[in-house]
């Protein structure tokens, strides 16, 4: 943990004093951006991220992004400065008067050590907790005068360098019983969730699907922060819809639904229906006991996703089932002016480097991106599972810092971009070769679509006239290009941007609407 994201204030200066040369500080210009960058960095590096915030107001600014980190299962140490201990009770300016209560529902633990001497152990405890399933953020508030105190040599020496290994295997009997159920099923289906990728189980998932000839679905797009299965694989059947009725309809005719590394399910709009189609049983494998406990149907096995899949792979034989038809090849769709979200994503497909990484926050083109790109490598897709806007641009900078050898392309709506627009400055200041593709449809398209689903009319505040990102990007020191010539010009602009060694922003107008394919 040698990279620290943050935004400093007077209460954090003592912590940052004499900052070690072999550490890196990444400045975010607003705390939501600092947290989002740390989230992307932690997920893409597989380490615990660290973000340091400015006492109460900085922590407040970071809360939406901490909510996302919790939904993403991102291991994150969140620290914040605090007024000096002797001034807390008289509530001097900048006192975070109930520091541990502020982020409470969104973090795994929230703590202000009672003595300066307890800070090292409090930090170690938060780091280990954050990195233990279900992973998530943990918070420590540190009064600013604590940094002048001597750390207790004995506990500090014992604390630093401890390791906590937390991958615990599932119940072997339950896994063997599941293996028999899977072999005996006549029309089973595999549903891949985000924690397949986070637990490095991608190859095992593919091996199981192939050995058992299973059709594979992805968990619903809005709640899936990562991909658990290659979407270009011949057994891939698409993304489950995010509502009870339609999801259950999609699974009609299946007798066993095996859900791995996900909640059951990350539902979104309230479209009622049967939880499962008639004749279907469900088994969930998750490392998150709460995900197992709150599922409204089916059985659950709690354990490390990779260990569980390895067990299952070893316990089932080869099957000769017919997994059904593969998905058709994606097509760009009709030529329009401005282009559709589908055509824009088809252009990205053409310009996309083999080992490219997508960070996505373009609500009305989410499904178009998934269906056009069919991302088929692990660690190549990041999305805010919690749905809080502002993740995209910020996380993309963190992902690019964690993966300097790969190219990150952040696809973002012009509305979403505003929640973390200052991340553009960090992208340039830390010389990341990030490409940002802004899809500008001059409205909050997804909210218009939701209005129809919810049957509401006359909602104000859904149009975004005169909102562009190119001149704003230039203000933050990022070269930007507006593309108005359609799909082919967009391919060229994206290729140029992706090849550049510094961050580039490409913006294109797109037709309003929901782009599903
Ligand atoms: C922090 C936060 N505030 C508000 C919302 C509600 N919201 C969801 S989608 C959306 C519109 C996004 O607009 P844009 O990025 O332009 O994408 P489009 O829907 O047009 O594709 C809004 C405001 C949210 N998800 N998160």
XYZ file of C-alpha atoms and ligand atoms in Angstrom:
543
model
C 0.000 0.000 0.000
C 2.369 2.707 -1.222
C -0.126 4.741 -3.253
C -2.266 7.174 -1.264
C -5.172 9.010 -2.877
C -6.487 12.076 -1.159
C -7.322 15.695 -0.832
C -5.476 17.401 1.992
C -6.456 19.989 4.551
C -4.846 21.416 7.673
C -5.932 18.385 9.718
C -4.115 15.999 7.332
C -0.830 17.917 6.951
C 0.875 16.222 9.934
C 0.059 12.825 8.453
C 1.515 13.794 5.092
C 4.615 15.511 6.491
C 7.930 14.056 5.282
C 6.013 11.883 2.846
C 8.272 8.906 2.020
C 9.968 9.005 -1.372
C 8.972 5.444 -2.156
C 5.280 6.296 -1.640
C 3.084 8.022 -4.208
C 0.422 10.622 -3.375
C -2.326 11.063 -5.980
C -4.244 14.295 -5.557
C -7.959 14.383 -6.298
C -9.441 17.865 -6.495
C -12.628 16.794 -4.714
C -13.020 13.935 -2.235
C -15.572 11.953 -4.286
C -12.915 11.806 -6.995
C -10.174 10.774 -4.550
C -12.347 7.892 -3.258
C -13.401 6.848 -6.782
C -9.773 6.804 -7.957
C -8.768 4.710 -4.939
C -11.688 2.338 -5.654
C -10.597 1.781 -9.261
C -6.966 1.430 -8.192
C -7.767 -1.154 -5.500
C -9.962 -3.236 -7.794
C -7.554 -3.184 -10.728
C -4.415 -3.784 -8.649
C -5.895 -6.430 -6.353
C -4.545 -4.570 -3.313
C -6.189 -2.605 -0.523
C -6.612 1.002 -1.666
C -5.968 3.932 0.655
C -7.746 7.265 0.497
C -7.172 10.080 2.971
C -9.931 12.683 3.369
C -10.267 16.055 5.035
C -12.071 15.646 8.391
C -15.914 16.017 8.391
C -16.571 17.933 5.142
C -14.112 15.852 3.117
C -15.601 12.656 4.448
C -19.057 14.026 3.620
C -18.002 14.760 0.040
C -16.653 11.231 -0.274
C -19.758 9.417 0.985
C -21.407 8.691 -2.376
C -18.170 7.161 -3.596
C -17.791 5.165 -0.361
C -21.313 3.828 -1.026
C -20.108 2.667 -4.455
C -16.989 1.048 -2.944
C -19.185 -0.939 -0.572
C -21.417 -2.130 -3.413
C -18.318 -2.984 -5.466
C -16.825 -5.031 -2.587
C -13.705 -2.891 -2.902
C -11.117 -3.292 -0.139
C -10.447 0.289 0.885
C -8.807 1.974 3.854
C -10.490 5.355 4.310
C -8.711 7.667 6.711
C -9.596 11.227 7.655
C -7.880 13.817 9.728
C -9.480 15.149 12.895
C -8.996 18.214 15.104
C -6.283 17.894 17.812
C -7.474 15.745 20.730
C -7.373 18.612 23.241
C -9.658 20.744 21.043
C -12.271 18.106 20.158
C -14.420 18.517 23.267
C -14.657 22.296 23.009
C -15.433 21.645 19.334
C -12.839 23.823 17.677
C -13.290 24.486 13.990
C -13.011 21.356 11.788
C -13.836 18.977 14.629
C -15.532 15.894 13.204
C -17.725 15.696 16.263
C -18.958 12.147 15.851
C -16.411 10.932 13.355
C -17.096 7.217 13.653
C -20.834 7.728 13.106
C -20.535 9.651 9.836
C -19.701 6.833 7.363
C -21.195 4.135 9.587
C -23.761 2.364 7.397
C -21.411 2.292 4.415
C -18.265 0.814 5.949
C -17.249 -2.462 7.573
C -15.861 -0.661 10.594
C -15.698 2.944 11.677
C -13.313 3.927 14.419
C -11.452 6.721 16.143
C -8.674 5.246 18.323
C -8.922 6.279 21.996
C -5.182 7.076 22.248
C -2.493 8.162 19.804
C -0.645 4.951 20.676
C -3.527 2.921 19.211
C -3.329 4.423 15.717
C -0.980 1.818 14.163
C -3.093 -1.110 15.348
C -6.332 0.676 14.369
C -4.971 1.152 10.851
C -3.826 -2.463 10.599
C -7.187 -3.674 11.845
C -9.062 -1.573 9.281
C -6.806 -2.794 6.453
C -7.287 -6.467 7.345
C -11.031 -6.029 7.802
C -11.348 -4.260 4.452
C -9.555 -7.145 2.772
C -11.609 -9.926 4.386
C -14.756 -11.226 2.600
C -17.073 -9.547 1.961
C -14.468 -6.920 1.081
C -15.336 -3.262 1.518
C -14.271 0.081 2.935
C -13.175 0.561 6.567
C -12.744 3.950 8.194
C -10.259 5.375 10.730
C -10.404 8.942 12.051
C -6.997 10.206 13.213
C -6.634 13.330 15.374
C -3.926 15.511 13.878
C -1.712 15.685 16.978
C -1.421 11.883 17.077
C 1.263 12.071 14.408
C 3.640 13.783 16.862
C 3.348 10.948 19.393
C 5.811 8.074 19.548
C 4.386 4.855 18.166
C 4.694 2.058 20.714
C 7.650 0.109 19.327
C 6.516 -3.353 20.430
C 2.958 -3.335 19.106
C 3.927 -1.475 15.949
C 6.696 -3.930 15.087
C 4.335 -6.838 15.702
C 1.519 -5.234 13.718
C 3.354 -4.196 10.582
C 3.819 -7.042 8.135
C 1.217 -9.356 9.697
C -0.793 -11.194 7.111
C -4.404 -12.278 7.434
C -5.442 -14.964 4.978
C -9.180 -15.012 4.626
C -10.101 -17.220 1.662
C -12.091 -19.965 3.327
C -13.375 -22.913 1.401
C -17.025 -23.939 1.156
C -18.480 -26.957 2.966
C -17.170 -29.951 0.951
C -20.349 -31.983 1.540
C -22.505 -29.148 0.226
C -20.242 -28.844 -2.808
C -20.379 -32.571 -3.549
C -24.165 -32.497 -3.263
C -24.222 -29.544 -5.665
C -22.009 -31.477 -8.100
C -24.563 -34.319 -8.150
C -27.440 -31.836 -8.643
C -25.607 -30.197 -11.507
C -24.806 -33.483 -13.237
C -28.399 -34.669 -12.835
C -29.985 -31.442 -14.092
C -31.377 -31.606 -17.617
C -31.383 -27.885 -18.430
C -29.058 -26.065 -16.006
C -27.615 -22.608 -16.475
C -24.564 -20.787 -15.111
C -24.924 -17.161 -13.981
C -21.610 -15.326 -13.551
C -21.298 -12.468 -11.076
C -18.665 -9.814 -10.399
C -16.834 -11.683 -7.642
C -15.717 -14.360 -10.117
C -13.319 -11.746 -11.506
C -12.447 -10.267 -8.117
C -11.489 -13.703 -6.780
C -9.412 -14.535 -9.866
C -11.720 -17.419 -10.765
C -12.399 -16.495 -14.406
C -10.505 -19.477 -15.910
C -12.091 -21.935 -13.483
C -15.563 -20.622 -14.356
C -14.839 -21.132 -18.060
C -13.509 -24.648 -17.424
C -16.629 -25.596 -15.444
C -19.004 -24.178 -18.061
C -17.166 -26.089 -20.798
C -16.947 -29.365 -18.866
C -20.645 -29.284 -18.030
C -21.725 -27.751 -21.382
C -23.612 -24.992 -19.568
C -25.134 -21.919 -21.161
C -23.792 -18.874 -19.261
C -25.488 -15.588 -18.415
C -24.090 -12.472 -16.744
C -25.822 -11.036 -13.679
C -27.956 -7.938 -14.402
C -25.843 -5.081 -15.773
C -26.698 -2.295 -13.296
C -25.557 -4.328 -10.276
C -22.558 -6.055 -11.801
C -19.387 -4.054 -11.267
C -17.189 -6.630 -13.039
C -17.594 -9.457 -15.525
C -17.419 -13.083 -14.424
C -17.385 -14.767 -17.812
C -16.028 -13.984 -21.314
C -18.888 -12.426 -23.265
C -17.476 -13.578 -26.615
C -17.476 -17.235 -25.518
C -19.742 -19.526 -27.600
C -21.610 -20.555 -24.418
C -22.404 -16.943 -23.454
C -26.127 -16.198 -23.704
C -26.317 -12.555 -22.626
C -27.081 -10.419 -19.623
C -30.001 -11.151 -17.319
C -32.575 -8.353 -17.106
C -32.523 -6.396 -13.829
C -36.109 -6.925 -12.611
C -37.892 -9.850 -10.974
C -40.489 -10.636 -13.644
C -38.315 -10.323 -16.767
C -35.384 -12.131 -15.110
C -37.550 -15.076 -14.189
C -39.052 -15.111 -17.724
C -35.522 -15.301 -19.190
C -34.836 -18.422 -17.119
C -38.058 -20.223 -18.198
C -37.468 -23.916 -18.897
C -34.302 -24.147 -16.753
C -34.273 -26.649 -13.918
C -31.115 -25.518 -12.079
C -29.762 -21.965 -11.905
C -26.214 -21.797 -10.536
C -25.348 -18.223 -9.527
C -21.693 -17.599 -8.717
C -20.102 -14.517 -7.123
C -23.214 -12.356 -6.984
C -26.188 -11.400 -4.900
C -29.489 -13.032 -5.924
C -30.092 -10.784 -7.693
C -29.030 -7.165 -8.117
C -32.581 -6.178 -9.083
C -33.311 -2.578 -10.064
C -36.729 -1.432 -11.352
C -39.671 -2.947 -9.528
C -41.295 -5.162 -12.165
C -42.975 -7.902 -10.165
C -43.320 -11.544 -11.154
C -42.353 -15.013 -9.975
C -38.899 -15.093 -8.367
C -38.082 -18.216 -10.371
C -39.934 -19.911 -13.221
C -41.873 -23.075 -12.411
C -39.625 -26.118 -12.066
C -36.419 -24.155 -11.501
C -34.176 -24.493 -8.455
C -31.380 -22.081 -7.623
C -28.035 -22.453 -5.867
C -25.870 -19.434 -5.091
C -22.137 -19.531 -4.345
C -20.850 -16.384 -2.648
C -18.067 -15.311 -0.302
C -20.455 -12.756 1.225
C -22.548 -14.221 4.043
C -24.962 -11.298 3.828
C -25.551 -11.901 0.111
C -26.347 -15.518 1.009
C -28.624 -14.589 3.898
C -30.697 -11.967 2.070
C -31.400 -13.937 -1.101
C -35.194 -14.360 -1.366
C -35.028 -17.856 -2.893
C -32.795 -20.852 -3.507
C -29.986 -22.419 -1.508
C -26.654 -20.735 -0.868
C -23.132 -21.957 -0.176
C -20.792 -19.461 1.464
C -17.119 -19.716 0.643
C -14.371 -18.326 -1.512
C -15.641 -18.282 -5.093
C -12.450 -19.652 -6.624
C -12.066 -22.459 -4.082
C -15.731 -23.374 -4.559
C -15.468 -23.445 -8.351
C -12.265 -25.508 -8.179
C -14.056 -28.001 -5.939
C -17.029 -28.190 -8.275
C -14.810 -28.558 -11.332
C -13.058 -31.501 -9.699
C -16.314 -33.119 -8.627
C -18.260 -33.134 -11.909
C -17.676 -35.229 -15.011
C -17.721 -34.221 -18.681
C -21.224 -33.620 -19.966
C -22.522 -33.988 -23.493
C -25.468 -31.630 -23.032
C -26.340 -29.265 -25.854
C -25.752 -25.739 -24.463
C -27.910 -24.201 -27.213
C -27.203 -21.527 -29.824
C -24.481 -18.893 -29.546
C -25.342 -15.192 -29.726
C -25.280 -13.593 -33.197
C -22.349 -11.302 -34.099
C -22.944 -7.653 -33.139
C -23.920 -5.258 -35.935
C -23.589 -1.441 -35.988
C -27.263 -0.878 -36.823
C -28.680 1.885 -38.978
C -26.759 5.070 -39.951
C -28.319 8.085 -38.302
C -27.288 11.673 -37.638
C -26.273 11.943 -34.857
C -25.212 8.311 -34.530
C -26.950 5.896 -32.190
C -25.337 4.656 -28.987
C -25.139 1.274 -30.710
C -23.125 2.717 -33.626
C -20.849 4.576 -31.185
C -20.178 1.337 -29.310
C -19.612 -0.460 -32.602
C -16.970 2.183 -33.417
C -15.358 1.537 -30.057
C -15.398 -2.193 -30.815
C -13.362 -1.494 -33.955
C -10.832 0.759 -32.211
C -10.604 -1.286 -29.007
C -7.124 -2.662 -28.209
C -6.860 -6.364 -27.475
C -5.979 -5.868 -23.838
C -8.084 -2.716 -23.379
C -10.000 -2.042 -20.184
C -13.421 -0.359 -20.076
C -14.687 1.761 -17.222
C -18.343 2.421 -17.975
C -20.810 5.080 -16.853
C -23.030 5.843 -19.817
C -26.444 4.702 -18.586
C -28.437 4.639 -21.838
C -25.599 2.854 -23.698
C -24.614 0.331 -21.014
C -26.182 -2.647 -22.766
C -25.029 -1.466 -26.197
C -21.445 -1.434 -24.926
C -21.713 -4.884 -23.401
C -23.391 -6.351 -26.485
C -21.033 -4.697 -28.959
C -17.704 -5.187 -27.183
C -18.319 -8.692 -25.756
C -15.361 -8.205 -23.411
C -13.606 -11.528 -23.046
C -10.602 -11.009 -20.783
C -10.566 -10.855 -16.992
C -9.978 -7.520 -15.245
C -11.213 -5.600 -18.264
C -14.494 -4.028 -17.135
C -15.386 -1.814 -14.164
C -18.801 -0.305 -13.414
C -20.340 1.210 -10.262
C -22.381 -1.659 -8.840
C -24.016 0.823 -6.453
C -25.194 3.069 -9.290
C -23.823 6.288 -7.764
C -22.685 8.540 -10.593
C -19.137 9.904 -10.323
C -17.482 6.498 -10.216
C -16.672 6.332 -13.919
C -14.198 9.134 -14.588
C -12.576 8.849 -11.168
C -12.238 5.064 -11.143
C -10.854 5.132 -14.687
C -7.886 7.215 -13.494
C -7.273 4.766 -10.641
C -7.562 1.735 -12.938
C -5.095 3.306 -15.391
C -2.632 4.029 -12.563
C -2.920 0.401 -11.427
C -2.520 -0.974 -14.962
C -0.016 1.306 -16.700
C 0.749 -1.329 -19.352
C -2.855 -1.542 -20.588
C -5.069 1.118 -22.154
C -8.131 2.240 -20.224
C -11.117 3.660 -22.070
C -13.713 5.409 -19.943
C -17.101 5.556 -21.669
C -19.239 8.153 -19.964
C -22.453 10.088 -20.557
C -22.089 13.873 -20.577
C -24.399 13.993 -17.555
C -22.450 11.383 -15.584
C -19.128 13.024 -16.420
C -20.048 16.099 -14.369
C -20.085 14.214 -11.043
C -16.325 13.593 -11.238
C -15.213 16.010 -13.942
C -12.165 17.138 -11.933
C -10.717 13.624 -12.349
C -9.619 14.851 -15.782
C -7.035 17.035 -14.054
C -5.663 14.040 -12.095
C -5.518 12.003 -15.323
C -3.240 14.658 -16.824
C -1.264 15.550 -13.694
C -0.247 11.906 -13.218
C 0.435 11.392 -16.944
C -2.036 8.555 -17.468
C -2.720 7.555 -21.090
C -6.465 7.384 -20.329
C -9.000 7.784 -23.152
C -12.359 9.279 -22.233
C -15.245 8.835 -24.664
C -18.131 11.153 -23.847
C -21.523 10.269 -25.335
C -23.514 13.498 -25.520
C -27.251 13.079 -25.995
C -28.188 16.398 -24.329
C -30.425 14.753 -21.735
C -30.644 12.324 -18.859
C -31.873 9.678 -21.299
C -32.164 6.835 -18.846
C -34.358 8.903 -16.545
C -36.736 9.623 -19.439
C -36.876 5.876 -20.083
C -37.523 5.240 -16.377
C -40.294 7.839 -16.420
C -42.083 5.689 -18.991
C -41.607 2.519 -16.932
C -42.813 4.266 -13.785
C -45.707 5.847 -15.696
C -44.823 9.394 -14.612
C -45.013 12.487 -16.792
C -44.078 16.161 -16.483
C -40.772 15.599 -14.659
C -38.508 18.684 -14.752
C -34.716 18.649 -14.940
C -34.156 15.877 -17.464
C -32.711 17.948 -20.321
C -29.067 19.017 -20.624
C -28.871 21.650 -23.362
C -25.462 23.251 -24.069
C -23.502 20.797 -21.943
C -20.251 19.718 -23.541
C -17.003 18.406 -22.130
C -14.348 19.406 -24.665
C -13.601 22.946 -23.490
C -13.883 21.857 -19.857
C -11.313 19.121 -20.555
C -8.923 21.652 -22.100
C -9.274 23.713 -18.906
C -8.046 20.731 -16.930
C -5.115 20.278 -19.325
C -6.551 17.356 -21.323
C -6.580 17.528 -25.144
C -10.064 17.009 -26.483
C -11.713 16.402 -29.842
C -15.335 16.716 -30.873
C -16.467 14.173 -33.479
C -19.500 15.119 -35.553
C -18.761 13.066 -38.676
C -20.334 9.788 -37.540
C -19.113 6.291 -36.885
C -16.014 6.134 -39.099
C -14.634 9.467 -37.857
C -15.241 8.212 -34.326
C -13.165 5.099 -35.019
C -10.263 7.313 -36.195
C -10.558 9.689 -33.246
C -10.625 6.789 -30.783
C -7.594 5.137 -32.394
C -5.619 8.405 -32.134
C -6.650 8.897 -28.516
C -5.878 5.311 -27.502
C -2.409 5.487 -29.091
C -1.527 8.770 -27.346
C 0.769 8.659 -24.326
C -1.258 11.281 -22.455
C -4.976 11.470 -21.602
C -7.357 12.407 -24.412
C -11.059 13.134 -24.448
C -13.261 12.368 -27.436
C -16.842 13.594 -27.423
C -19.525 12.667 -29.906
C -23.165 13.611 -30.092
C -25.442 10.563 -29.984
C -29.150 10.290 -30.625
C -31.267 10.275 -27.472
C -32.820 6.929 -26.570
C -31.975 3.633 -24.888
C -29.382 1.623 -26.802
C -29.732 -2.027 -25.934
C -27.744 -3.887 -28.601
C -24.952 10.470 -7.515
C -26.119 10.237 -8.403
N -26.995 11.228 -8.630
C -28.055 11.032 -9.448
C -28.260 9.805 -10.032
C -29.497 9.554 -10.892
N -29.162 9.329 -12.279
C -29.074 8.071 -12.791
S -28.741 8.055 -14.398
C -28.737 9.724 -14.494
C -28.518 10.423 -15.800
C -27.165 10.200 -16.415
O -27.058 11.002 -17.564
P -26.020 10.738 -18.697
O -24.694 10.415 -18.135
O -26.062 11.885 -19.631
O -26.507 9.397 -19.365
P -27.784 9.026 -20.252
O -28.848 8.569 -19.312
O -28.191 10.230 -21.018
O -27.276 7.932 -21.086
C -28.971 10.290 -13.247
C -28.981 11.755 -12.982
C -27.330 8.795 -9.734
N -27.438 7.554 -10.227
N -26.261 9.036 -8.946
